mmCIF file of C-alpha atoms in Angstrom:
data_model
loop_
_atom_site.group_PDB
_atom_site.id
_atom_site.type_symbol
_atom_site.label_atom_id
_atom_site.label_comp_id
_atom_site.label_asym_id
_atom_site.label_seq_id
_atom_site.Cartn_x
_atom_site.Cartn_y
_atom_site.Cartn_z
ATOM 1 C CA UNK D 726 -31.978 47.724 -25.057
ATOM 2 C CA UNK D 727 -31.280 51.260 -24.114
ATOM 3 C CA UNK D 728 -28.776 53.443 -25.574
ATOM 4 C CA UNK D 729 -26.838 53.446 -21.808
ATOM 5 C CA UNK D 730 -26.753 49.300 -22.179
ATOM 6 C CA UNK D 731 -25.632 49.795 -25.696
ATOM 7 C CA UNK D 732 -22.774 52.597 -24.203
ATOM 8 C CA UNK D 733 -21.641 49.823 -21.512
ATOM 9 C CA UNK D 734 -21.231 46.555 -23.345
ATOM 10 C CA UNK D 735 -18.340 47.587 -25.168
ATOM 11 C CA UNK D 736 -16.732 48.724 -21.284
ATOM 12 C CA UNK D 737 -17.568 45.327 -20.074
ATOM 13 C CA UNK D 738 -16.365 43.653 -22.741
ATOM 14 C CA UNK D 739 -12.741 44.832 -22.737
ATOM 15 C CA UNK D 740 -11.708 43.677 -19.744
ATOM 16 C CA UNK D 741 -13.054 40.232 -20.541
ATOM 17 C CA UNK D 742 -10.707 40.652 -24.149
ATOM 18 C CA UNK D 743 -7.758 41.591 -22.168
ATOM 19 C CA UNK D 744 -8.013 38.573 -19.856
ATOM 20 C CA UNK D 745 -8.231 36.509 -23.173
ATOM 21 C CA UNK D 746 -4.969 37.470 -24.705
ATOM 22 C CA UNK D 747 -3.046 37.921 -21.314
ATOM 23 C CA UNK D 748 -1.995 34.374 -20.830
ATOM 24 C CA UNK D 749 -1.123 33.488 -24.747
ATOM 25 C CA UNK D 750 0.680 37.129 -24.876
ATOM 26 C CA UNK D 751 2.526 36.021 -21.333
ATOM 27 C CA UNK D 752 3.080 32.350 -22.942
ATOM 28 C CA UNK D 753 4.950 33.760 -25.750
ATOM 29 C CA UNK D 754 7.215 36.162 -24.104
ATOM 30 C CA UNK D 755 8.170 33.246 -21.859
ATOM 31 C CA UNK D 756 8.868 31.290 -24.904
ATOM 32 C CA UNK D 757 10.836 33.939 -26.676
ATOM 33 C CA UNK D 758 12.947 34.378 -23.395
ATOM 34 C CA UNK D 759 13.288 30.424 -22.668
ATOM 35 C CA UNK D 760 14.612 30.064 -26.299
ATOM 36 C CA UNK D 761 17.004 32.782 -25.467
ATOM 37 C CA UNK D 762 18.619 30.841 -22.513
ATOM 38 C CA UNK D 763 20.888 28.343 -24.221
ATOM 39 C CA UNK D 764 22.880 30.980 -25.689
ATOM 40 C CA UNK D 765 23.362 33.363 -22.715
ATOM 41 C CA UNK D 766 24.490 30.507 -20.398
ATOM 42 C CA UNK D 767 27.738 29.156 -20.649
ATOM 43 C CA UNK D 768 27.433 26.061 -18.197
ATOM 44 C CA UNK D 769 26.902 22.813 -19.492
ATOM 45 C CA UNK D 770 25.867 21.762 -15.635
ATOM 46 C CA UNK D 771 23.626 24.342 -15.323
ATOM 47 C CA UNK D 772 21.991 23.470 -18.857
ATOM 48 C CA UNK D 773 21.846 19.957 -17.973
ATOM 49 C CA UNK D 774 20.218 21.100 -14.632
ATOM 50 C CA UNK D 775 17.683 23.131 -17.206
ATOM 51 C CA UNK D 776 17.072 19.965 -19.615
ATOM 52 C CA UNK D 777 16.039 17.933 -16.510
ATOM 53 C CA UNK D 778 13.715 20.414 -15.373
ATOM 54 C CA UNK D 779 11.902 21.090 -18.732
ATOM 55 C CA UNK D 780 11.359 17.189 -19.077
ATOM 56 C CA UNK D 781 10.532 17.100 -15.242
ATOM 57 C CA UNK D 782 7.860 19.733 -15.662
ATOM 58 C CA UNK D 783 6.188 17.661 -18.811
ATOM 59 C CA UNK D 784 5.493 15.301 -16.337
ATOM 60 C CA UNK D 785 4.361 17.616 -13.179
ATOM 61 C CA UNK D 786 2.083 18.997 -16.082
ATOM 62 C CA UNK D 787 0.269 15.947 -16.709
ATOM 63 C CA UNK D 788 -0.379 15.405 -13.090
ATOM 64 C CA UNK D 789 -1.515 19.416 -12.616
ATOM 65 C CA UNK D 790 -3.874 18.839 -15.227
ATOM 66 C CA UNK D 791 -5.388 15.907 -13.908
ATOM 67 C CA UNK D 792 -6.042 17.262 -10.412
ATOM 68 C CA UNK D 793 -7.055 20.781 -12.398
ATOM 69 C CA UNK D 794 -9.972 19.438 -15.061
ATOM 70 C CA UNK D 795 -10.900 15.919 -13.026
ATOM 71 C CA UNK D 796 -9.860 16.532 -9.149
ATOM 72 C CA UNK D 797 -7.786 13.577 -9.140
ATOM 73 C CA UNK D 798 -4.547 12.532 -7.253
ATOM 74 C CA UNK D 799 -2.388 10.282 -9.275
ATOM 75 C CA UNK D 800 0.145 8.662 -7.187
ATOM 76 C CA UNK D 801 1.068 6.335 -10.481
ATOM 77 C CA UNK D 802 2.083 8.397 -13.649
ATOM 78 C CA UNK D 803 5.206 6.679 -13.652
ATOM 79 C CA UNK D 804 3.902 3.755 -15.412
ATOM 80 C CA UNK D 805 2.918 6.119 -18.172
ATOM 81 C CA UNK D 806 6.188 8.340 -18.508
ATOM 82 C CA UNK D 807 8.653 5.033 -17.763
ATOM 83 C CA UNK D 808 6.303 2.778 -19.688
ATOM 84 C CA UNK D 809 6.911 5.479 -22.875
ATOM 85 C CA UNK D 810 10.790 5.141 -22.000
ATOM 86 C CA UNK D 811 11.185 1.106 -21.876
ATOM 87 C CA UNK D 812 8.994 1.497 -25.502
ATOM 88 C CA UNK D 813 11.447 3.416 -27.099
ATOM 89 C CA UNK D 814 14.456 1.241 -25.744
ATOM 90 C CA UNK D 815 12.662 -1.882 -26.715
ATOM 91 C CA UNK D 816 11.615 -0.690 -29.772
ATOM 92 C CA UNK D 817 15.801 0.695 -30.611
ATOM 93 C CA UNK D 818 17.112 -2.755 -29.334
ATOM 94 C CA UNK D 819 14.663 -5.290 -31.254
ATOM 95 C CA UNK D 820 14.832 -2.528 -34.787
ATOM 96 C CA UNK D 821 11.696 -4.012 -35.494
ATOM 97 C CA UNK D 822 10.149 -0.590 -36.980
ATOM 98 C CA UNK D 823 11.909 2.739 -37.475
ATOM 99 C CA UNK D 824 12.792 4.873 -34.398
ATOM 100 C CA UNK D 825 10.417 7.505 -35.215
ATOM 101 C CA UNK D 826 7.483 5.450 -35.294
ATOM 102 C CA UNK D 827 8.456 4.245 -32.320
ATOM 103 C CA UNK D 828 8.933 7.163 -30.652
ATOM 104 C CA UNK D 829 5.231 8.051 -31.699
ATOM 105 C CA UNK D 830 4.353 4.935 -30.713
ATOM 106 C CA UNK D 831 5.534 5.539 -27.280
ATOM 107 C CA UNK D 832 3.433 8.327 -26.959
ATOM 108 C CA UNK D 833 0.068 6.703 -28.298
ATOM 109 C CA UNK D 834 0.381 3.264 -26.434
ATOM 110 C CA UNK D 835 0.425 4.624 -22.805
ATOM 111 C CA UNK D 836 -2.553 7.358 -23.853
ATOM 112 C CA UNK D 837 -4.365 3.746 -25.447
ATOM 113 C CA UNK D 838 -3.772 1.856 -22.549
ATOM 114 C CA UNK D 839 -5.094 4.568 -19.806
ATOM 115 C CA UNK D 840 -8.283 5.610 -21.962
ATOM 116 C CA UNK D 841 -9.391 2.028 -21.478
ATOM 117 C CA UNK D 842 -7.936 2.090 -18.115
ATOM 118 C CA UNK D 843 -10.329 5.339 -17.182
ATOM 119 C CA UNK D 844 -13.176 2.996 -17.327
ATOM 120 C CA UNK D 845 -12.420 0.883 -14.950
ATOM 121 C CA UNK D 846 -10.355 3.742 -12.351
ATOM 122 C CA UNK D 847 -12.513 6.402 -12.800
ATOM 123 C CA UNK D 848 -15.638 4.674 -11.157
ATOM 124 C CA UNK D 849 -13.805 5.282 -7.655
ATOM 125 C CA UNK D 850 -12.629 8.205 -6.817
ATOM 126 C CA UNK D 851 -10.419 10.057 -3.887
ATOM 127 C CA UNK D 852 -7.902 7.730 -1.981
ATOM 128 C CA UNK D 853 -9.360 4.739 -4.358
ATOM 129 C CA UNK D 854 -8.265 5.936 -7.620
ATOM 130 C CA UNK D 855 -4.748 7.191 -6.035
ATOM 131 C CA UNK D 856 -4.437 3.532 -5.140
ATOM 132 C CA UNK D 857 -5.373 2.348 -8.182
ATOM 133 C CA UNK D 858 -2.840 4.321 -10.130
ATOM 134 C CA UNK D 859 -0.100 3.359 -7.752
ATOM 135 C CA UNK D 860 -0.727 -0.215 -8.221
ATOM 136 C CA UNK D 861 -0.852 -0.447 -11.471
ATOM 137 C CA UNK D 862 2.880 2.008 -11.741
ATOM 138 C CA UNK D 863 4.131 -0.684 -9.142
ATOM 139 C CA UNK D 864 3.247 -3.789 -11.166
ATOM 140 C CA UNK D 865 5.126 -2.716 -13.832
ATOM 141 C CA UNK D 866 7.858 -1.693 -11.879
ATOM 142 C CA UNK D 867 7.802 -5.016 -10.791
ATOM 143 C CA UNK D 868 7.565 -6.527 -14.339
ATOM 144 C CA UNK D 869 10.648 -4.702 -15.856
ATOM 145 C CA UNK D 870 12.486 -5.335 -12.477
ATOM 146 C CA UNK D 871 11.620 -9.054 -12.480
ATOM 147 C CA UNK D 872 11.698 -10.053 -16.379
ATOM 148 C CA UNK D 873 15.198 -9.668 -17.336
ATOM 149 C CA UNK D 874 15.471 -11.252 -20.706
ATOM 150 C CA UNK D 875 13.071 -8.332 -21.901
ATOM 151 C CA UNK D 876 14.244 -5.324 -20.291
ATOM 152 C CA UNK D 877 17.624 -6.800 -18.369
ATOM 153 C CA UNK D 878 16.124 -6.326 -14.599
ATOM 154 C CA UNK D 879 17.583 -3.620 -12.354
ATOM 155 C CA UNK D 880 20.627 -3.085 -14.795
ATOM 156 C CA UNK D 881 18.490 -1.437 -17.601
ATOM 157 C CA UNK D 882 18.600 -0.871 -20.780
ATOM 158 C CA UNK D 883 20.176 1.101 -24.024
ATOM 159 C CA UNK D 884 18.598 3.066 -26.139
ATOM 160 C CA UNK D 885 20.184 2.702 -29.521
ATOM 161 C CA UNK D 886 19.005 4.883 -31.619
ATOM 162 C CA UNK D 887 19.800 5.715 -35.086
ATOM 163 C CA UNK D 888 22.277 8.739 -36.661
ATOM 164 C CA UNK D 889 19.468 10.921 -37.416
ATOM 165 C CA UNK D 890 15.493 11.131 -36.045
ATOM 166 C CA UNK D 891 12.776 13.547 -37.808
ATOM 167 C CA UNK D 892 15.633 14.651 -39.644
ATOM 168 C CA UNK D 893 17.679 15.952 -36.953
ATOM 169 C CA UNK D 894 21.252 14.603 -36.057
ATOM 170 C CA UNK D 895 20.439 12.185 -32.898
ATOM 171 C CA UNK D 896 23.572 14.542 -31.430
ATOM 172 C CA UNK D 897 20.443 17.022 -31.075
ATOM 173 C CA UNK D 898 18.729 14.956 -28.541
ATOM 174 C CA UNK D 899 21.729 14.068 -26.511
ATOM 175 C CA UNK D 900 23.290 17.721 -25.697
ATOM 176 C CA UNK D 901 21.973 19.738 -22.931
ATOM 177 C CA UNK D 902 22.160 23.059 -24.987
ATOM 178 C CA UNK D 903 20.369 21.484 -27.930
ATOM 179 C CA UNK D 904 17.561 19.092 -25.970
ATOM 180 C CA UNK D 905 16.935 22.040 -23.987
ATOM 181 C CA UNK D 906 15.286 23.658 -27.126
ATOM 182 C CA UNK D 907 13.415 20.564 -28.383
ATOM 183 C CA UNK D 908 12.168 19.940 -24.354
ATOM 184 C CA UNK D 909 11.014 23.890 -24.098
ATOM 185 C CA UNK D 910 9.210 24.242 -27.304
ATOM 186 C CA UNK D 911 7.144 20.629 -26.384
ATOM 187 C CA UNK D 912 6.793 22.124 -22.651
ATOM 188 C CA UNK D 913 5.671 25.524 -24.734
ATOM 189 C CA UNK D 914 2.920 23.751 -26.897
ATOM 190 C CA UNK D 915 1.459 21.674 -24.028
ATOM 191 C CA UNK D 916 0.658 24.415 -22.284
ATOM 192 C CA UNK D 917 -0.410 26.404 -24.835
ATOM 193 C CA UNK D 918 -2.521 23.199 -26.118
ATOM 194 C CA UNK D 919 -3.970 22.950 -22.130
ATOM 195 C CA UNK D 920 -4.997 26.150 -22.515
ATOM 196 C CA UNK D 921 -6.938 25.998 -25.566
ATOM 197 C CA UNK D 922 -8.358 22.666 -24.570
ATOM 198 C CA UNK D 923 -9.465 24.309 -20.986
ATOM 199 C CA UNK D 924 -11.452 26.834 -23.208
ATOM 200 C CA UNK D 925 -13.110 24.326 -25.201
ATOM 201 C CA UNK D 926 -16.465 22.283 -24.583
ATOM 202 C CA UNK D 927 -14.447 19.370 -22.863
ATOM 203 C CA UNK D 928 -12.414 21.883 -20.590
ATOM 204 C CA UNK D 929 -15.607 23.645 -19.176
ATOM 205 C CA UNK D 930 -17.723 20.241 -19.499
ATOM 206 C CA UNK D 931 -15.212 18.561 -17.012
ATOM 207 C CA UNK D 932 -14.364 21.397 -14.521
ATOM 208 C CA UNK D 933 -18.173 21.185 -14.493
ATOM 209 C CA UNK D 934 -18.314 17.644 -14.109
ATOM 210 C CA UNK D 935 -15.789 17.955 -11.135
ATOM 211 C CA UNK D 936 -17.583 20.440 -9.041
ATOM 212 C CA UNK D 937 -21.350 18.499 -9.422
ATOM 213 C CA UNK D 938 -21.297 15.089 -11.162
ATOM 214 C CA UNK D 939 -24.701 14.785 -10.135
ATOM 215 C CA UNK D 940 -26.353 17.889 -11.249
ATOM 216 C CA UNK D 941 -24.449 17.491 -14.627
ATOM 217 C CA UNK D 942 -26.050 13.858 -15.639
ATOM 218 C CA UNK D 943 -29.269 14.997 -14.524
ATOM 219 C CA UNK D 944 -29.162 18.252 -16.958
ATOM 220 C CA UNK D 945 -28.221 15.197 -19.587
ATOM 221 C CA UNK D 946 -24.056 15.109 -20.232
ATOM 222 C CA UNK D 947 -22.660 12.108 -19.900
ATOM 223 C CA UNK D 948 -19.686 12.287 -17.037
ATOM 224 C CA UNK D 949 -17.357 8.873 -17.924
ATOM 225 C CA UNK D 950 -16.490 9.686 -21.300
ATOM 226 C CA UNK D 951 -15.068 13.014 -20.794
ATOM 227 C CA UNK D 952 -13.254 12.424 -17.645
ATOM 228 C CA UNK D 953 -11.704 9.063 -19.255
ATOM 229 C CA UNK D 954 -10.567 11.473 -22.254
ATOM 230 C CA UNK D 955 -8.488 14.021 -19.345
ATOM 231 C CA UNK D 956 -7.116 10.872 -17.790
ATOM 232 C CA UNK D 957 -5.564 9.767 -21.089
ATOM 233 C CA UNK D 958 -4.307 12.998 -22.284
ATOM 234 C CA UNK D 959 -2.875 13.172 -19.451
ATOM 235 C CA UNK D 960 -1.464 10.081 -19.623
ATOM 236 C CA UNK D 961 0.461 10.953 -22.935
ATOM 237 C CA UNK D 962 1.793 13.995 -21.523
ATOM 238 C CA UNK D 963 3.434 12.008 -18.774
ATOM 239 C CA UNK D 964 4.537 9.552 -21.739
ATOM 240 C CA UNK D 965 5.814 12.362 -23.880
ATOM 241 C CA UNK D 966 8.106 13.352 -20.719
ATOM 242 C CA UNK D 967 9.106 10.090 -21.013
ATOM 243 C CA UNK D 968 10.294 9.529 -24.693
ATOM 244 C CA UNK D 969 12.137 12.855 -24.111
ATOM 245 C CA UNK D 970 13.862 10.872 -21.153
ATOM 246 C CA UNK D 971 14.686 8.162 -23.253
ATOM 247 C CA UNK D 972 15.982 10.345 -26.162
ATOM 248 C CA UNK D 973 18.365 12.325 -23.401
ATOM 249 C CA UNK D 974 19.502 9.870 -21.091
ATOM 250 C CA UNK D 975 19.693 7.353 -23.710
ATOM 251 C CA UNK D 976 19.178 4.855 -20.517
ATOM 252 C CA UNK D 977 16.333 3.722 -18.779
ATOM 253 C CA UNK D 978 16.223 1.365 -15.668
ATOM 254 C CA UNK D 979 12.766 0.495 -13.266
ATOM 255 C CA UNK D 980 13.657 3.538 -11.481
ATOM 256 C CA UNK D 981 11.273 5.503 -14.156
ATOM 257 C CA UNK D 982 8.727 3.566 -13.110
ATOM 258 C CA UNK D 983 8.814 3.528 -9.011
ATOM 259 C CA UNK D 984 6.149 5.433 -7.316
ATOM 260 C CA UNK D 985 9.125 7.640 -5.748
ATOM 261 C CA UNK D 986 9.184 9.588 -9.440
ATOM 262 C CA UNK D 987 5.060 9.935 -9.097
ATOM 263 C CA UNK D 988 5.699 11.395 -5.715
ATOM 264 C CA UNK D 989 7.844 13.980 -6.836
ATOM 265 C CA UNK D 990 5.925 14.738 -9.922
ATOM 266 C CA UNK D 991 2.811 15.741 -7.659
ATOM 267 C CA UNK D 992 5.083 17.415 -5.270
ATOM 268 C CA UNK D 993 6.054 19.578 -8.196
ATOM 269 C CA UNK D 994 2.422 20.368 -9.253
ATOM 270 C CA UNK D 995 1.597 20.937 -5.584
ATOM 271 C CA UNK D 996 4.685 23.382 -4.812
ATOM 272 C CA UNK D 997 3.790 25.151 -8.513
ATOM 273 C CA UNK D 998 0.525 24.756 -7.736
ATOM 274 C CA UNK D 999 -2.162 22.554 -9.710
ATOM 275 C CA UNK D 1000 -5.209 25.160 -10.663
ATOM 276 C CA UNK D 1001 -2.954 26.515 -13.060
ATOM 277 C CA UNK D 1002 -1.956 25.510 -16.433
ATOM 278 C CA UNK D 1003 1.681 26.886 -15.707
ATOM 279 C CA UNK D 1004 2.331 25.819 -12.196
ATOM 280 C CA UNK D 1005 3.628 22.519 -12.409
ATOM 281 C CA UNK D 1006 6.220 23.354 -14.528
ATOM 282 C CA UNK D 1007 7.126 26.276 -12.403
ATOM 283 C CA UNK D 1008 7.156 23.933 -9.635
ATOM 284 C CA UNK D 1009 9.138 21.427 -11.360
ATOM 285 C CA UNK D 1010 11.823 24.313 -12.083
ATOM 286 C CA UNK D 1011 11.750 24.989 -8.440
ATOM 287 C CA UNK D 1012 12.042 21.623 -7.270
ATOM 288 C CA UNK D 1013 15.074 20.676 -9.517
ATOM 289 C CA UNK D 1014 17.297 23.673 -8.150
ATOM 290 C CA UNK D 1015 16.405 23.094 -4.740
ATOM 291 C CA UNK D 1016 17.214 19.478 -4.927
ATOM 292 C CA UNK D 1017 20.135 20.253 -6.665
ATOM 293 C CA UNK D 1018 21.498 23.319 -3.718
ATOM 294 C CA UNK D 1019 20.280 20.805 -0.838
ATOM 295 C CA UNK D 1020 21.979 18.143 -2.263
ATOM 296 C CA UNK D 1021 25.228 19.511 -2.514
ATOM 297 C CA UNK D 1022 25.191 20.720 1.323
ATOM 298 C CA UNK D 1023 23.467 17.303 2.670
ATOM 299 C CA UNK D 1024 22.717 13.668 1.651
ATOM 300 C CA UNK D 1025 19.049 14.843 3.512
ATOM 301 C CA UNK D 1026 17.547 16.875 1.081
ATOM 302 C CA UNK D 1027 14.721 14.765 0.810
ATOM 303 C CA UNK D 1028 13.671 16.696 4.286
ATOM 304 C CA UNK D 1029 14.055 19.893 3.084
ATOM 305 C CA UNK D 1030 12.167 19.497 0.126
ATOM 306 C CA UNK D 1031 9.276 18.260 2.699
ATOM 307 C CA UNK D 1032 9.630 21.490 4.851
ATOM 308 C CA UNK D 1033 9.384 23.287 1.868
ATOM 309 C CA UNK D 1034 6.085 21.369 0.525
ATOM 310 C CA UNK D 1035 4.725 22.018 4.000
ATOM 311 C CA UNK D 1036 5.050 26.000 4.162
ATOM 312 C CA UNK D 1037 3.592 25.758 0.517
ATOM 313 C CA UNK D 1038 0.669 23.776 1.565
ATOM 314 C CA UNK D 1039 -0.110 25.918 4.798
ATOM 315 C CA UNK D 1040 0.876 29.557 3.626
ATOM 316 C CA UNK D 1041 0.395 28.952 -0.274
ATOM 317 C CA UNK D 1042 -2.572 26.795 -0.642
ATOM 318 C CA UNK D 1043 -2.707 27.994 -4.118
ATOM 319 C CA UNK D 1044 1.022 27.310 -4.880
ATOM 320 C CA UNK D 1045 3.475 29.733 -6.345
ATOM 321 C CA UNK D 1046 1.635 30.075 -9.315
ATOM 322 C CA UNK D 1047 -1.081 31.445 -7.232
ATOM 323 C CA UNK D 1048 0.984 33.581 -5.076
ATOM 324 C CA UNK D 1049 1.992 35.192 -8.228
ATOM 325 C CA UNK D 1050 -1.165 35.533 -9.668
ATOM 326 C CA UNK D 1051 -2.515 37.439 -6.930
ATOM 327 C CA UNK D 1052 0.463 39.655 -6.577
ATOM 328 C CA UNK D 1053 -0.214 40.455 -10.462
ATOM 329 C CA UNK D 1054 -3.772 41.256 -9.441
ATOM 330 C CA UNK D 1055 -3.008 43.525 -6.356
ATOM 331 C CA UNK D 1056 -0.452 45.225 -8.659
ATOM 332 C CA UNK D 1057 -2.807 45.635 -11.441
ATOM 333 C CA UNK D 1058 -6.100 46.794 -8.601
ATOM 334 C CA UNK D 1059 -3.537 49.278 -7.347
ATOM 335 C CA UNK D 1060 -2.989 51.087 -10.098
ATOM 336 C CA UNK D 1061 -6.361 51.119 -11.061
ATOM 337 C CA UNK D 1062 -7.266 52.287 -8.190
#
């Protein structure tokens, strides 16, 4: 190597270091100034409005990060963040086992069930595997809606839960200005967990996988395995959503279940936009607001909400996350340049 290649590598190299603390450093300023937001708001509404949002973008994460490492449309989390809420109420009402095992329970059941799920689903793909997920979200719909001595039908159910849970007063889970802290710092560790998993082997095997299946069994990876793995982790993200549902509401009825919350869930990831690790939740933040200012103007907001998604999809394929992203990067060619 000559002493001009030895002279360059370290100039090629920086850039590459700077991209790889950009998005942790950006993480944790975000973090910093979320945690900073209970105490500089005064408005329970508007922290209630916040909660929501926080749990609502755990679940637009887990569908963003299916379509980002496998390319896949769920139109059925649901069944994986309401099927986590009806555990923990089940669990609270029978007091068969402690709430906190429960509650981790919740989480590990639904991720179980969709692993072995994967093997089945994941051998269609497209419009197929949408359906599939949507069937199996409505069947259990059906199932809580239907069985009433289990989970009391339409009316719903209680969650009971004890005077304390991991050592926290249950108080801590129930107000806004309080639940919005545990909600952002689980929201904060996903995403920082998504990113360190999307810069492991499994990250780059399935975005691999995703753009040529093909080429990569023929180089001698095997493709089910690791794309059942992304469907259940993202399973019991949507299920963590939903034991922080549970834990807030401290209600659940079918409607945590209906395809209607898996609808807005990808409209979320598709307004935030999917390809990156932060959009959905960004989406889910913008979603909640504008639901919220529609709705208190006209019992239509479900319309607006469309137009919106529309001028996303056609102007901002990539979302607002992308929008932003490439804003950052004119800024940053600019003064460069």
């Amino acid at each position: 190597m000559s002493e001009t290649s030895n002279l360059s590598a370290p100039l090629v190299a920086a850039p590459v270091a700077r991209r790889d603390i950009a998005f942790p450093a950006t993480l944790a300023i975000v973090a910093v100034a979320g945690a900073l937001v209970p105490g500089h708001i005064g408005s329970a509404l508007l922290l209630t409005l916040l909660t929501q949002a926080t749990i609502g973008a755990v679940l637009a994460t887990s569908v963003g990060f299916l379509i980002r490492q496998n390319g896949l449309v769920s139109f059925g989390h649901a069944a994986f963040f309401g099927g986590a809420a009806y555990l923990v109420a089940l669990a609270a009402q029978s007091g068969i086992v402690p709430a906190e095992v429960a509650i981790i329970a919740a989480v590990l059941l639904p991720t179980v069930l969709a692993f072995a799920l994967a093997f089945v689903m994941l051998r269609v793909s497209g419009v197929a595997f949408s359906m599939l997920t949507l069937a199996v979200a409505e069947a259990l719909h059906e199932l809580m809606m239907r069985w009433r001595e289990l989970a009391n039908g339409e009316d719903g159910l209680p969650v009971r839960l004890p005077n304390a849970l991991f050592g926290l007063p249950v108080s801590t889970f129930q107000r806004p200005e309080t639940m919005f802290m545990v909600c952002w710092i689980v929201l904060m560790a996903l995403i920082a967990g998504l990113w360190l998993l999307s810069r492991s082997h499994l990250g780059t095997l399935t975005l691999a996988i995703q753009d040529n299946e093909e080429r990569a069994r023929f180089i001698g990876y095997e493709t089910l395995l690791p794309r059942a793995m992304v469907f259940a982790l993202s399973a019991g993200i949507a299920a963590m959503g939903g034991v922080l549902f549970a834990l807030y509401n401290g209600f659940v009825t079918p409607d945590v279940l209906h395809w209607s919350l898996s609808g807005e869930a990808l409209v979320m990831a598709i307004i935030g936009g999917a390809r990156t690790l932060w959009g959905p939740a960004l989406g889910a933040v913008v979603f909640f607001f504008l639901r919220d200012a529609a709705g208190s103007y006209t019992e239509h907001w479900q319309a607006l909400i469309g137009i919106v998604l529309i001028t996303v999809t056609v102007a901002l394929p990539t979302g607002v996350s992308g929008a932003l992203g490439l804003m950052v990067h004119r800024i940053r060619g600019g003064r460069h340049g």
